[in-house]
PDB file of C-alpha atoms in Angstrom:
ATOM      1  CA  MET A 105       2.161 -25.126 -25.462  1.00 38.00           C
ATOM      2  CA  ASN A 106       3.103 -22.344 -27.787  1.00 39.00           C
ATOM      3  CA  PRO A 107       6.652 -22.842 -29.069  1.00 39.00           C
ATOM      4  CA  SER A 108       7.414 -19.160 -28.578  1.00 39.00           C
ATOM      5  CA  GLN A 109       7.034 -19.792 -24.793  1.00 42.00           C
ATOM      6  CA  LEU A 110       9.964 -22.237 -24.875  1.00 46.00           C
ATOM      7  CA  LYS A 111      13.321 -20.567 -24.444  1.00 51.00           C
ATOM      8  CA  PRO A 112      16.235 -22.994 -25.154  1.00 55.00           C
ATOM      9  CA  TYR A 113      18.869 -22.892 -22.571  1.00 70.00           C
ATOM     10  CA  ILE A 114      22.697 -22.908 -23.264  1.00 71.00           C
ATOM     11  CA  ILE A 115      25.811 -23.526 -21.204  1.00 71.00           C
ATOM     12  CA  ILE A 116      28.805 -21.830 -22.778  1.00 72.00           C
ATOM     13  CA  ILE A 117      32.272 -22.952 -21.721  1.00 70.00           C
ATOM     14  CA  ILE A 118      34.795 -20.160 -22.131  1.00 66.00           C
ATOM     15  CA  GLU A 119      38.322 -20.635 -20.805  1.00 59.00           C
ATOM     16  CA  GLU A 120      39.699 -17.389 -19.268  1.00 51.00           C
ATOM     17  CA  THR A 121      42.733 -17.581 -21.701  1.00 50.00           C
ATOM     18  CA  HIS A 122      40.461 -17.851 -24.816  1.00 49.00           C
ATOM     19  CA  PRO A 123      40.843 -14.941 -27.242  1.00 50.00           C
ATOM     20  CA  PHE A 124      37.200 -14.572 -27.826  1.00 53.00           C
ATOM     21  CA  ASN A 125      34.987 -11.709 -28.972  1.00 56.00           C
ATOM     22  CA  PHE A 126      32.605 -12.178 -26.099  1.00 61.00           C
ATOM     23  CA  ARG A 127      30.348  -9.009 -26.970  1.00 64.00           C
ATOM     24  CA  SER A 128      29.774 -10.173 -30.491  1.00 64.00           C
ATOM     25  CA  PHE A 129      28.950 -13.565 -29.315  1.00 64.00           C
ATOM     26  CA  VAL A 130      26.406 -12.315 -26.741  1.00 67.00           C
ATOM     27  CA  ASN A 131      24.793 -10.126 -29.390  1.00 69.00           C
ATOM     28  CA  LEU A 132      24.355 -13.309 -31.447  1.00 65.00           C
ATOM     29  CA  LEU A 133      22.760 -15.183 -28.607  1.00 67.00           C
ATOM     30  CA  ASN A 134      20.330 -12.306 -27.958  1.00 69.00           C
ATOM     31  CA  GLN A 135      19.342 -12.318 -31.639  1.00 67.00           C
ATOM     32  CA  LEU A 136      18.374 -15.933 -31.278  1.00 64.00           C
ATOM     33  CA  ASN A 137      16.452 -15.271 -28.054  1.00 65.00           C
ATOM     34  CA  LEU A 138      18.455 -17.653 -25.990  1.00 66.00           C
ATOM     35  CA  SER A 139      18.972 -18.091 -22.288  1.00 74.00           C
ATOM     36  CA  PHE A 140      22.616 -18.998 -21.172  1.00 76.00           C
ATOM     37  CA  VAL A 141      25.104 -19.188 -18.567  1.00 79.00           C
ATOM     38  CA  ILE A 142      28.915 -18.973 -18.802  1.00 78.00           C
ATOM     39  CA  ALA A 143      31.145 -21.706 -17.360  1.00 79.00           C
ATOM     40  CA  PRO A 144      34.878 -21.350 -17.045  1.00 79.00           C
ATOM     41  CA  HIS A 145      35.575 -25.090 -17.350  1.00 82.00           C
ATOM     42  CA  PRO A 146      33.838 -28.501 -17.965  1.00 83.00           C
ATOM     43  CA  GLU A 147      33.379 -29.089 -14.255  1.00 86.00           C
ATOM     44  CA  SER A 148      31.579 -25.796 -13.824  1.00 85.00           C
ATOM     45  CA  ALA A 149      29.304 -26.685 -16.841  1.00 84.00           C
ATOM     46  CA  ILE A 150      28.385 -30.034 -15.354  1.00 86.00           C
ATOM     47  CA  PHE A 151      27.480 -28.251 -12.004  1.00 85.00           C
ATOM     48  CA  HIS A 152      25.225 -25.700 -13.810  1.00 83.00           C
ATOM     49  CA  ALA A 153      23.638 -28.532 -15.812  1.00 83.00           C
ATOM     50  CA  GLU A 154      22.385 -30.054 -12.458  1.00 81.00           C
ATOM     51  CA  TYR A 155      20.327 -26.989 -12.086  1.00 77.00           C
ATOM     52  CA  THR A 156      19.495 -25.768 -15.557  1.00 77.00           C
ATOM     53  CA  ASN A 157      18.890 -28.895 -17.711  1.00 78.00           C
ATOM     54  CA  PRO A 158      20.508 -27.305 -20.803  1.00 81.00           C
ATOM     55  CA  ASP A 159      19.430 -27.957 -24.327  1.00 77.00           C
ATOM     56  CA  ILE A 160      22.866 -27.473 -25.751  1.00 78.00           C
ATOM     57  CA  ILE A 161      26.520 -26.819 -24.645  1.00 81.00           C
ATOM     58  CA  LEU A 162      28.609 -24.298 -26.857  1.00 76.00           C
ATOM     59  CA  ILE A 163      32.384 -24.235 -26.551  1.00 77.00           C
ATOM     60  CA  PRO A 164      34.391 -21.538 -28.205  1.00 70.00           C
ATOM     61  CA  PHE A 165      37.616 -23.469 -29.005  1.00 65.00           C
ATOM     62  CA  ASP A 166      41.090 -22.377 -29.745  1.00 60.00           C
ATOM     63  CA  PRO A 167      42.816 -25.253 -31.609  1.00 56.00           C
ATOM     64  CA  HIS A 168      46.385 -24.039 -30.571  1.00 58.00           C
ATOM     65  CA  GLN A 169      45.566 -24.071 -26.845  1.00 57.00           C
ATOM     66  CA  GLY A 170      42.609 -26.178 -25.855  1.00 58.00           C
ATOM     67  CA  ASN A 171      42.208 -29.887 -25.528  1.00 65.00           C
ATOM     68  CA  PRO A 172      38.738 -30.750 -27.069  1.00 68.00           C
ATOM     69  CA  GLN A 173      39.080 -34.512 -26.443  1.00 74.00           C
ATOM     70  CA  GLU A 174      39.657 -34.044 -22.722  1.00 78.00           C
ATOM     71  CA  THR A 175      36.729 -31.555 -22.371  1.00 79.00           C
ATOM     72  CA  ASN A 176      34.413 -33.718 -24.435  1.00 79.00           C
ATOM     73  CA  GLN A 177      35.248 -36.820 -22.386  1.00 82.00           C
ATOM     74  CA  LYS A 178      34.502 -34.999 -19.093  1.00 86.00           C
ATOM     75  CA  LEU A 179      31.056 -33.880 -20.444  1.00 84.00           C
ATOM     76  CA  LYS A 180      30.104 -37.355 -21.801  1.00 85.00           C
ATOM     77  CA  GLN A 181      31.194 -39.079 -18.604  1.00 86.00           C
ATOM     78  CA  ALA A 182      28.904 -36.906 -16.515  1.00 87.00           C
ATOM     79  CA  LYS A 183      25.475 -38.387 -16.359  1.00 86.00           C
ATOM     80  CA  ILE A 184      23.747 -34.959 -16.465  1.00 85.00           C
ATOM     81  CA  THR A 185      25.563 -33.790 -19.589  1.00 85.00           C
ATOM     82  CA  GLN A 186      26.297 -37.099 -21.531  1.00 84.00           C
ATOM     83  CA  ASN A 187      23.166 -36.603 -23.559  1.00 82.00           C
ATOM     84  CA  VAL A 188      23.500 -32.952 -24.179  1.00 82.00           C
ATOM     85  CA  PRO A 189      24.590 -31.951 -27.725  1.00 79.00           C
ATOM     86  CA  VAL A 190      27.908 -30.109 -27.888  1.00 78.00           C
ATOM     87  CA  LEU A 191      28.750 -27.574 -30.520  1.00 75.00           C
ATOM     88  CA  TRP A 192      32.400 -26.325 -30.933  1.00 72.00           C
ATOM     89  CA  MET A 193      32.996 -22.737 -32.107  1.00 66.00           C
ATOM     90  CA  ASN A 194      36.420 -21.218 -33.188  1.00 57.00           C
ATOM     91  CA  ASN A 195      36.758 -17.588 -32.808  1.00 48.00           C
ATOM     92  CA  TYR A 196      32.947 -16.861 -33.441  1.00 43.00           C
ATOM     93  CA  SER A 197      33.119 -17.757 -37.118  1.00 41.00           C
ATOM     94  CA  GLU A 198      34.218 -21.356 -37.178  1.00 38.00           C
ATOM     95  CA  LEU A 199      32.028 -24.309 -36.170  1.00 36.00           C
ATOM     96  CA  LYS A 200      32.256 -28.018 -35.780  1.00 35.00           C
ATOM     97  CA  THR A 201      30.226 -30.560 -34.053  1.00 36.00           C
ATOM     98  CA  GLN A 202      31.070 -33.546 -31.814  1.00 36.00           C
ATOM     99  CA  THR A 203      28.160 -35.847 -30.961  1.00 31.00           C
ATOM    100  CA  SER A 204      27.382 -39.600 -30.349  1.00 34.00           C
ATOM    101  CA  GLN A 205      25.420 -41.942 -32.437  1.00 36.00           C
ATOM    102  CA  ALA A 206      22.473 -41.512 -30.009  1.00 31.00           C
ATOM    103  CA  PHE A 207      22.074 -37.846 -31.175  1.00 32.00           C
ATOM    104  CA  ALA A 208      21.361 -38.760 -34.875  1.00 35.00           C
ATOM    105  CA  THR A 209      18.541 -36.296 -34.954  1.00 39.00           C
ATOM    106  CA  THR A 210      20.622 -33.378 -33.854  1.00 36.00           C
ATOM    107  CA  LEU A 211      23.597 -34.248 -36.114  1.00 33.00           C
ATOM    108  CA  GLU A 212      21.199 -34.495 -39.053  1.00 38.00           C
ATOM    109  CA  ALA A 213      20.130 -30.774 -38.536  1.00 38.00           C
ATOM    110  CA  LEU A 214      23.830 -29.926 -38.724  1.00 34.00           C
ATOM    111  CA  ASN A 215      24.976 -32.260 -41.485  1.00 34.00           C
ATOM    112  CA  PRO A 216      25.040 -29.548 -44.279  1.00 34.00           C
ATOM    113  CA  PHE A 217      27.610 -27.667 -42.264  1.00 34.00           C
ATOM    114  CA  VAL A 218      29.754 -30.385 -40.691  1.00 34.00           C
ATOM    115  CA  ASN A 219      33.161 -31.400 -42.064  1.00 34.00           C
ATOM    116  CA  PRO A 220      33.709 -35.176 -41.516  1.00 35.00           C
ATOM    117  CA  ASN A 221      37.546 -34.671 -41.067  1.00 36.00           C
ATOM    118  CA  PRO A 222      38.746 -33.533 -37.667  1.00 35.00           C
ATOM    119  CA  SER A 223      40.118 -30.204 -39.002  1.00 37.00           C
ATOM    120  CA  VAL A 224      38.215 -27.067 -38.175  1.00 37.00           C
ATOM    121  CA  ASN A 225      35.510 -26.130 -40.852  1.00 38.00           C
ATOM    122  CA  THR A 226      35.489 -22.307 -41.496  1.00 39.00           C
ATOM    123  CA  LEU A 227      31.929 -20.924 -42.055  1.00 42.00           C
ATOM    124  CA  PRO A 228      30.461 -17.422 -42.689  1.00 46.00           C
ATOM    125  CA  THR A 229      28.788 -15.827 -39.738  1.00 48.00           C
ATOM    126  CA  ASP A 230      25.275 -15.941 -41.395  1.00 53.00           C
ATOM    127  CA  MET A 231      25.710 -19.619 -41.967  1.00 57.00           C
ATOM    128  CA  ILE A 232      26.445 -20.107 -38.190  1.00 53.00           C
ATOM    129  CA  ILE A 233      23.356 -18.166 -37.307  1.00 57.00           C
ATOM    130  CA  LYS A 234      21.211 -20.304 -39.643  1.00 62.00           C
ATOM    131  CA  THR A 235      22.868 -23.534 -38.165  1.00 63.00           C
ATOM    132  CA  LEU A 236      22.129 -22.463 -34.605  1.00 62.00           C
ATOM    133  CA  GLN A 237      18.612 -21.535 -35.518  1.00 63.00           C
ATOM    134  CA  LYS A 238      18.067 -25.019 -36.976  1.00 69.00           C
ATOM    135  CA  GLN A 239      19.545 -26.514 -33.700  1.00 64.00           C
ATOM    136  CA  VAL A 240      17.169 -24.343 -31.632  1.00 64.00           C
ATOM    137  CA  GLN A 241      14.200 -25.492 -33.720  1.00 69.00           C
ATOM    138  CA  VAL A 242      15.104 -29.161 -33.239  1.00 70.00           C
ATOM    139  CA  GLN A 243      15.435 -28.665 -29.633  1.00 65.00           C
ATOM    140  CA  GLN A 244      12.242 -26.776 -29.379  1.00 68.00           C
ATOM    141  CA  GLU A 245      10.433 -29.590 -31.217  1.00 73.00           C
ATOM    142  CA  LEU A 246      11.879 -32.249 -28.990  1.00 71.00           C
ATOM    143  CA  LEU A 247      10.906 -30.142 -25.833  1.00 70.00           C
ATOM    144  CA  ILE A 248       7.328 -29.877 -27.059  1.00 75.00           C
ATOM    145  CA  LYS A 249       7.223 -33.578 -27.746  1.00 74.00           C
ATOM    146  CA  LEU A 250       8.525 -34.449 -24.366  1.00 70.00           C
ATOM    147  CA  GLN A 251       6.281 -32.107 -22.566  1.00 69.00           C
ATOM    148  CA  ALA A 252       3.263 -33.580 -24.332  1.00 72.00           C
ATOM    149  CA  GLU A 253       4.348 -37.114 -23.531  1.00 68.00           C
ATOM    150  CA  ASN A 254       4.882 -36.054 -19.854  1.00 69.00           C
ATOM    151  CA  GLN A 255       1.423 -34.532 -19.691  1.00 67.00           C
ATOM    152  CA  GLN A 256      -0.059 -37.781 -21.220  1.00 65.00           C
ATOM    153  CA  LEU A 257       1.839 -39.871 -18.522  1.00 66.00           C
ATOM    154  CA  LYS A 258       0.467 -37.654 -15.757  1.00 66.00           C
ATOM    155  CA  ARG A 259      -2.948 -37.921 -17.244  1.00 65.00           C
ATOM    156  CA  LEU A 260      -2.787 -41.711 -17.387  1.00 63.00           C
ATOM    157  CA  ALA A 261      -1.403 -41.907 -13.758  1.00 77.00           C
ATOM    158  CA  SER A 262      -4.498 -40.034 -12.469  1.00 85.00           C
ATOM    159  CA  LEU A 263      -7.167 -42.124 -14.234  1.00 90.00           C
ATOM    160  CA  ASP A 264      -8.859 -45.388 -13.425  1.00 91.00           C
ATOM    161  CA  ASP A 265      -8.113 -47.853 -16.235  1.00 88.00           C
ATOM    162  CA  LEU A 266     -11.597 -49.283 -16.347  1.00 93.00           C
ATOM    163  CA  THR A 267     -13.884 -46.198 -16.084  1.00 93.00           C
ATOM    164  CA  GLN A 268     -11.602 -43.399 -17.084  1.00 91.00           C
ATOM    165  CA  LEU A 269     -12.669 -41.480 -14.166  1.00 94.00           C
ATOM    166  CA  ALA A 270     -10.159 -40.131 -11.664  1.00 93.00           C
ATOM    167  CA  ASN A 271      -8.465 -42.862  -9.585  1.00 92.00           C
ATOM    168  CA  ARG A 272      -8.192 -43.002  -5.838  1.00 91.00           C
ATOM    169  CA  ARG A 273      -4.900 -41.236  -5.803  1.00 89.00           C
ATOM    170  CA  GLU A 274      -6.202 -38.301  -7.841  1.00 91.00           C
ATOM    171  CA  PHE A 275      -9.266 -38.317  -5.613  1.00 93.00           C
ATOM    172  CA  TYR A 276      -7.036 -37.519  -2.518  1.00 92.00           C
ATOM    173  CA  ASN A 277      -4.823 -35.087  -4.476  1.00 90.00           C
ATOM    174  CA  TYR A 278      -7.970 -33.140  -5.459  1.00 92.00           C
ATOM    175  CA  LEU A 279      -9.567 -33.234  -2.160  1.00 92.00           C
ATOM    176  CA  GLN A 280      -6.470 -31.997  -0.379  1.00 90.00           C
ATOM    177  CA  GLU A 281      -6.001 -29.148  -2.905  1.00 90.00           C
ATOM    178  CA  HIS A 282      -9.571 -27.990  -2.380  1.00 91.00           C
ATOM    179  CA  TRP A 283      -9.581 -28.500   1.323  1.00 90.00           C
ATOM    180  CA  LEU A 284      -7.004 -25.705   1.311  1.00 87.00           C
ATOM    181  CA  SER A 285      -8.773 -23.555  -1.269  1.00 86.00           C
ATOM    182  CA  CYS A 286     -12.171 -23.826   0.530  1.00 85.00           C
ATOM    183  CA  GLN A 287     -11.031 -22.372   3.784  1.00 83.00           C
ATOM    184  CA  GLU A 288     -14.134 -20.835   5.459  1.00 82.00           C
ATOM    185  CA  ASP A 289     -16.362 -22.109   2.550  1.00 91.00           C
ATOM    186  CA  TYR A 290     -18.267 -25.215   1.869  1.00 93.00           C
ATOM    187  CA  LEU A 291     -16.672 -28.393   0.636  1.00 95.00           C
ATOM    188  CA  SER A 292     -19.183 -31.410  -0.027  1.00 96.00           C
ATOM    189  CA  MET A 293     -18.696 -34.972  -0.888  1.00 97.00           C
ATOM    190  CA  ILE A 294     -20.841 -37.889  -2.094  1.00 97.00           C
ATOM    191  CA  LEU A 295     -20.051 -41.504  -1.856  1.00 97.00           C
ATOM    192  CA  CYS A 296     -22.016 -43.860  -4.154  1.00 97.00           C
ATOM    193  CA  ASP A 297     -22.172 -47.549  -3.874  1.00 97.00           C
ATOM    194  CA  VAL A 298     -23.671 -50.019  -6.434  1.00 97.00           C
ATOM    195  CA  ASP A 299     -26.252 -52.132  -4.705  1.00 97.00           C
ATOM    196  CA  PHE A 300     -25.766 -55.995  -4.727  1.00 96.00           C
ATOM    197  CA  PHE A 301     -22.881 -55.756  -7.291  1.00 96.00           C
ATOM    198  CA  LYS A 302     -21.284 -59.045  -6.036  1.00 95.00           C
ATOM    199  CA  LEU A 303     -24.566 -60.870  -7.037  1.00 96.00           C
ATOM    200  CA  TYR A 304     -24.474 -58.973 -10.265  1.00 96.00           C
ATOM    201  CA  ASN A 305     -20.911 -60.293 -11.006  1.00 94.00           C
ATOM    202  CA  ASP A 306     -21.906 -63.819 -10.005  1.00 95.00           C
ATOM    203  CA  THR A 307     -24.948 -63.710 -12.240  1.00 95.00           C
ATOM    204  CA  TYR A 308     -23.678 -62.079 -15.283  1.00 94.00           C
ATOM    205  CA  GLY A 309     -19.898 -62.545 -15.132  1.00 94.00           C
ATOM    206  CA  HIS A 310     -17.041 -60.166 -14.639  1.00 92.00           C
ATOM    207  CA  LEU A 311     -16.916 -58.660 -18.223  1.00 94.00           C
ATOM    208  CA  ALA A 312     -20.715 -57.780 -17.793  1.00 94.00           C
ATOM    209  CA  GLY A 313     -19.656 -56.291 -14.382  1.00 95.00           C
ATOM    210  CA  ASP A 314     -16.955 -54.205 -15.926  1.00 95.00           C
ATOM    211  CA  TYR A 315     -19.419 -52.871 -18.627  1.00 95.00           C
ATOM    212  CA  CYS A 316     -21.835 -52.123 -15.881  1.00 96.00           C
ATOM    213  CA  LEU A 317     -19.411 -50.027 -14.026  1.00 96.00           C
ATOM    214  CA  GLN A 318     -18.378 -48.120 -17.104  1.00 95.00           C
ATOM    215  CA  GLN A 319     -22.078 -47.206 -17.713  1.00 96.00           C
ATOM    216  CA  ILE A 320     -22.407 -46.165 -14.058  1.00 97.00           C
ATOM    217  CA  ALA A 321     -19.304 -44.039 -14.352  1.00 96.00           C
ATOM    218  CA  ASN A 322     -20.739 -42.259 -17.308  1.00 96.00           C
ATOM    219  CA  ALA A 323     -24.129 -41.787 -15.667  1.00 96.00           C
ATOM    220  CA  ILE A 324     -22.441 -40.169 -12.545  1.00 97.00           C
ATOM    221  CA  GLU A 325     -20.321 -37.895 -14.681  1.00 95.00           C
ATOM    222  CA  THR A 326     -23.282 -36.939 -16.772  1.00 95.00           C
ATOM    223  CA  ALA A 327     -25.491 -36.172 -13.691  1.00 96.00           C
ATOM    224  CA  VAL A 328     -22.938 -34.090 -11.925  1.00 96.00           C
ATOM    225  CA  GLN A 329     -22.035 -32.186 -15.116  1.00 92.00           C
ATOM    226  CA  ARG A 330     -25.731 -31.487 -15.671  1.00 90.00           C
ATOM    227  CA  VAL A 331     -26.131 -29.832 -12.218  1.00 88.00           C
ATOM    228  CA  ARG A 332     -22.609 -28.431 -11.635  1.00 88.00           C
ATOM    229  CA  GLU A 333     -21.175 -27.289 -14.947  1.00 81.00           C
ATOM    230  CA  PRO A 334     -19.216 -25.070 -15.212  1.00 84.00           C
ATOM    231  CA  GLU A 335     -18.335 -25.096 -11.418  1.00 87.00           C
ATOM    232  CA  PRO A 336     -15.507 -27.303 -10.361  1.00 91.00           C
ATOM    233  CA  TYR A 337     -16.045 -30.892  -9.287  1.00 95.00           C
ATOM    234  CA  LEU A 338     -14.439 -34.318  -9.412  1.00 95.00           C
ATOM    235  CA  VAL A 339     -15.876 -37.680 -10.063  1.00 96.00           C
ATOM    236  CA  ALA A 340     -13.634 -40.547  -9.093  1.00 96.00           C
ATOM    237  CA  ARG A 341     -13.694 -44.298  -8.762  1.00 95.00           C
ATOM    238  CA  TYR A 342     -13.095 -44.716  -5.053  1.00 94.00           C
ATOM    239  CA  GLY A 343     -12.654 -48.506  -5.177  1.00 90.00           C
ATOM    240  CA  GLY A 344     -14.527 -51.611  -6.448  1.00 93.00           C
ATOM    241  CA  GLU A 345     -18.074 -50.558  -7.098  1.00 96.00           C
ATOM    242  CA  GLU A 346     -17.771 -47.308  -5.049  1.00 97.00           C
ATOM    243  CA  PHE A 347     -17.665 -43.933  -6.539  1.00 97.00           C
ATOM    244  CA  ALA A 348     -16.884 -40.525  -5.071  1.00 97.00           C
ATOM    245  CA  VAL A 349     -17.720 -36.933  -6.033  1.00 97.00           C
ATOM    246  CA  ILE A 350     -16.096 -33.887  -4.574  1.00 97.00           C
ATOM    247  CA  LEU A 351     -17.921 -30.620  -4.825  1.00 96.00           C
ATOM    248  CA  PRO A 352     -16.096 -27.459  -3.767  1.00 95.00           C
ATOM    249  CA  HIS A 353     -18.025 -24.487  -2.723  1.00 93.00           C
ATOM    250  CA  LEU A 354     -21.514 -26.353  -2.444  1.00 94.00           C
ATOM    251  CA  ASP A 355     -23.414 -26.544   0.781  1.00 94.00           C
ATOM    252  CA  LEU A 356     -25.110 -29.720   2.099  1.00 95.00           C
ATOM    253  CA  GLU A 357     -28.655 -29.226   0.586  1.00 95.00           C
ATOM    254  CA  ASN A 358     -27.431 -28.642  -2.857  1.00 95.00           C
ATOM    255  CA  ALA A 359     -24.935 -31.561  -2.598  1.00 96.00           C
ATOM    256  CA  ARG A 360     -28.030 -33.618  -1.639  1.00 96.00           C
ATOM    257  CA  LYS A 361     -29.693 -32.590  -4.896  1.00 96.00           C
ATOM    258  CA  VAL A 362     -26.641 -33.671  -6.873  1.00 97.00           C
ATOM    259  CA  ALA A 363     -26.679 -37.071  -5.244  1.00 97.00           C
ATOM    260  CA  GLU A 364     -30.430 -37.436  -6.078  1.00 97.00           C
ATOM    261  CA  GLU A 365     -29.732 -36.616  -9.657  1.00 96.00           C
ATOM    262  CA  ILE A 366     -26.980 -39.318  -9.764  1.00 97.00           C
ATOM    263  CA  GLN A 367     -29.503 -41.808  -8.343  1.00 97.00           C
ATOM    264  CA  LEU A 368     -32.023 -40.947 -10.999  1.00 96.00           C
ATOM    265  CA  GLN A 369     -29.425 -41.151 -13.705  1.00 96.00           C
ATOM    266  CA  ILE A 370     -28.279 -44.630 -12.651  1.00 97.00           C
ATOM    267  CA  ARG A 371     -31.930 -45.773 -12.415  1.00 95.00           C
ATOM    268  CA  SER A 372     -32.568 -44.514 -15.938  1.00 96.00           C
ATOM    269  CA  LEU A 373     -29.848 -46.914 -17.303  1.00 96.00           C
ATOM    270  CA  LYS A 374     -32.230 -49.718 -16.379  1.00 95.00           C
ATOM    271  CA  ILE A 375     -29.472 -52.261 -16.340  1.00 96.00           C
ATOM    272  CA  PRO A 376     -31.054 -55.628 -15.612  1.00 95.00           C
ATOM    273  CA  HIS A 377     -30.231 -57.350 -12.392  1.00 96.00           C
ATOM    274  CA  ARG A 378     -32.432 -60.339 -11.893  1.00 94.00           C
ATOM    275  CA  SER A 379     -30.571 -61.571  -8.743  1.00 93.00           C
ATOM    276  CA  SER A 380     -31.160 -58.287  -6.962  1.00 94.00           C
ATOM    277  CA  PRO A 381     -33.360 -58.787  -3.829  1.00 94.00           C
ATOM    278  CA  LEU A 382     -34.591 -55.177  -4.169  1.00 90.00           C
ATOM    279  CA  ARG A 383     -35.315 -54.321  -7.849  1.00 89.00           C
ATOM    280  CA  SER A 384     -35.068 -56.049 -11.309  1.00 93.00           C
ATOM    281  CA  HIS A 385     -32.372 -53.521 -12.396  1.00 96.00           C
ATOM    282  CA  ILE A 386     -29.268 -51.833 -10.914  1.00 97.00           C
ATOM    283  CA  THR A 387     -29.688 -49.362  -8.056  1.00 97.00           C
ATOM    284  CA  SER A 388     -27.310 -47.325  -5.844  1.00 97.00           C
ATOM    285  CA  SER A 389     -27.036 -46.147  -2.307  1.00 97.00           C
ATOM    286  CA  LEU A 390     -25.434 -42.649  -1.679  1.00 98.00           C
ATOM    287  CA  GLY A 391     -24.113 -40.759   1.264  1.00 97.00           C
ATOM    288  CA  VAL A 392     -23.583 -36.991   1.432  1.00 98.00           C
ATOM    289  CA  SER A 393     -21.427 -34.953   3.776  1.00 96.00           C
ATOM    290  CA  CYS A 394     -20.286 -31.363   3.919  1.00 95.00           C
ATOM    291  CA  SER A 395     -17.539 -29.491   5.762  1.00 93.00           C
ATOM    292  CA  ILE A 396     -16.291 -25.844   6.127  1.00 91.00           C
ATOM    293  CA  PRO A 397     -12.410 -26.472   6.240  1.00 89.00           C
ATOM    294  CA  GLY A 398     -10.734 -24.675   9.031  1.00 79.00           C
ATOM    295  CA  LYS A 399      -9.070 -25.191  12.300  1.00 63.00           C
ATOM    296  CA  GLN A 400     -11.907 -27.019  13.929  1.00 66.00           C
ATOM    297  CA  SER A 401     -12.488 -29.583  11.131  1.00 70.00           C
ATOM    298  CA  TYR A 402     -10.470 -32.355   9.510  1.00 80.00           C
ATOM    299  CA  LEU A 403     -10.399 -33.808   5.900  1.00 84.00           C
ATOM    300  CA  GLN A 404     -10.701 -37.296   7.077  1.00 88.00           C
ATOM    301  CA  GLU A 405     -13.921 -36.421   8.994  1.00 91.00           C
ATOM    302  CA  LEU A 406     -15.474 -35.440   5.769  1.00 93.00           C
ATOM    303  CA  ILE A 407     -14.749 -38.719   4.121  1.00 92.00           C
ATOM    304  CA  SER A 408     -16.002 -40.552   7.296  1.00 93.00           C
ATOM    305  CA  ALA A 409     -19.189 -38.678   7.405  1.00 94.00           C
ATOM    306  CA  ALA A 410     -20.022 -39.512   3.712  1.00 96.00           C
ATOM    307  CA  ASP A 411     -19.121 -43.120   4.482  1.00 95.00           C
ATOM    308  CA  GLN A 412     -21.359 -43.286   7.438  1.00 95.00           C
ATOM    309  CA  ALA A 413     -24.214 -41.634   5.644  1.00 96.00           C
ATOM    310  CA  MET A 414     -23.829 -44.176   2.691  1.00 96.00           C
ATOM    311  CA  TYR A 415     -23.807 -47.131   5.242  1.00 96.00           C
ATOM    312  CA  GLN A 416     -27.098 -45.748   6.654  1.00 96.00           C
ATOM    313  CA  ALA A 417     -28.571 -45.758   3.180  1.00 97.00           C
ATOM    314  CA  LYS A 418     -27.492 -49.337   2.679  1.00 96.00           C
ATOM    315  CA  SER A 419     -28.691 -50.464   6.171  1.00 95.00           C
ATOM    316  CA  GLN A 420     -32.098 -48.823   5.729  1.00 96.00           C
ATOM    317  CA  GLY A 421     -33.051 -50.571   2.500  1.00 95.00           C
ATOM    318  CA  ARG A 422     -30.698 -49.299  -0.186  1.00 96.00           C
ATOM    319  CA  ASP A 423     -31.574 -47.363  -3.278  1.00 96.00           C
ATOM    320  CA  GLN A 424     -31.729 -44.091  -1.591  1.00 97.00           C
ATOM    321  CA  VAL A 425     -29.779 -40.949  -0.529  1.00 97.00           C
ATOM    322  CA  ARG A 426     -28.781 -40.216   3.140  1.00 97.00           C
ATOM    323  CA  VAL A 427     -27.175 -37.016   4.250  1.00 97.00           C
ATOM    324  CA  ALA A 428     -24.848 -36.509   7.283  1.00 94.00           C
ATOM    325  CA  LYS A 429     -26.620 -34.947  10.277  1.00 85.00           C
ATOM    326  CA  LYS A 430     -24.604 -31.845  10.333  1.00 79.00           C
ATOM    327  CA  ILE A 431     -21.965 -29.637   8.520  1.00 82.00           C
ATOM    328  CA  LEU A 432     -18.689 -30.437   9.980  1.00 78.00           C
TER     329      LEU A 432
END
């Protein structure tokens, strides 16, 4: 994500009695391109934090009237704000920081400007701006890192560990999404089963079986991509030695051609299978179905029709493609 698209969010706690140049402070925040909300007390800040997930809390502080210890304690006791860095400002031109050991990264960014004694450290306005800019930069870098990590976690949660194809959960998510987007248009599905795979495992061992499934997964992906690119599709490991392909906006006849390409690609691997009653190499059985999503059709019927067609291919000798009798 472009860092310029990230807009750090600030909660500012300003007591009603605080003699503060609000207009000047708002101008400063606008210079830094910050989003913010004003809270009249810590409890209000905690309430806003529930909905805004702030990057920092700023508190203009009057040392003659306020109670920073009490305010800081309330913020650190609340789960939603306990890990949010707090910056204290005195009359717009004075700054000090209060933060816990857990925020060493944030404190390091402010160290050149932080006085270790509890008295207020007076700073020129341009130094405050530079300090806040450094704070914003640190927060932006942390946000970008967290977003990248979240994207990676989401990606891993949607993949099958062995084949790196979409897993069954992602299969259903994708199918439901395109069931809605393909209203009054075609939505096709292919189910593919590896023939006599249990015999293969018994003969060659499970490590060889895993490698076999990885090769087949790559073959299916290659076959579909060759026919379908750049149109949308999804290849998933449906379970065990079964694979599924979802083909939005593709009719039954063209889905059959995709299935036949998959079958040819798997055959071309020529993975030896001396225990197969059918061939001396790995083969597959495929079933194809198609639906036009709408009021008269149901998502589960599409899966069931592909499953029945695949079962027909297996019961009629395997190593073939069978198509559902009609479009649902």
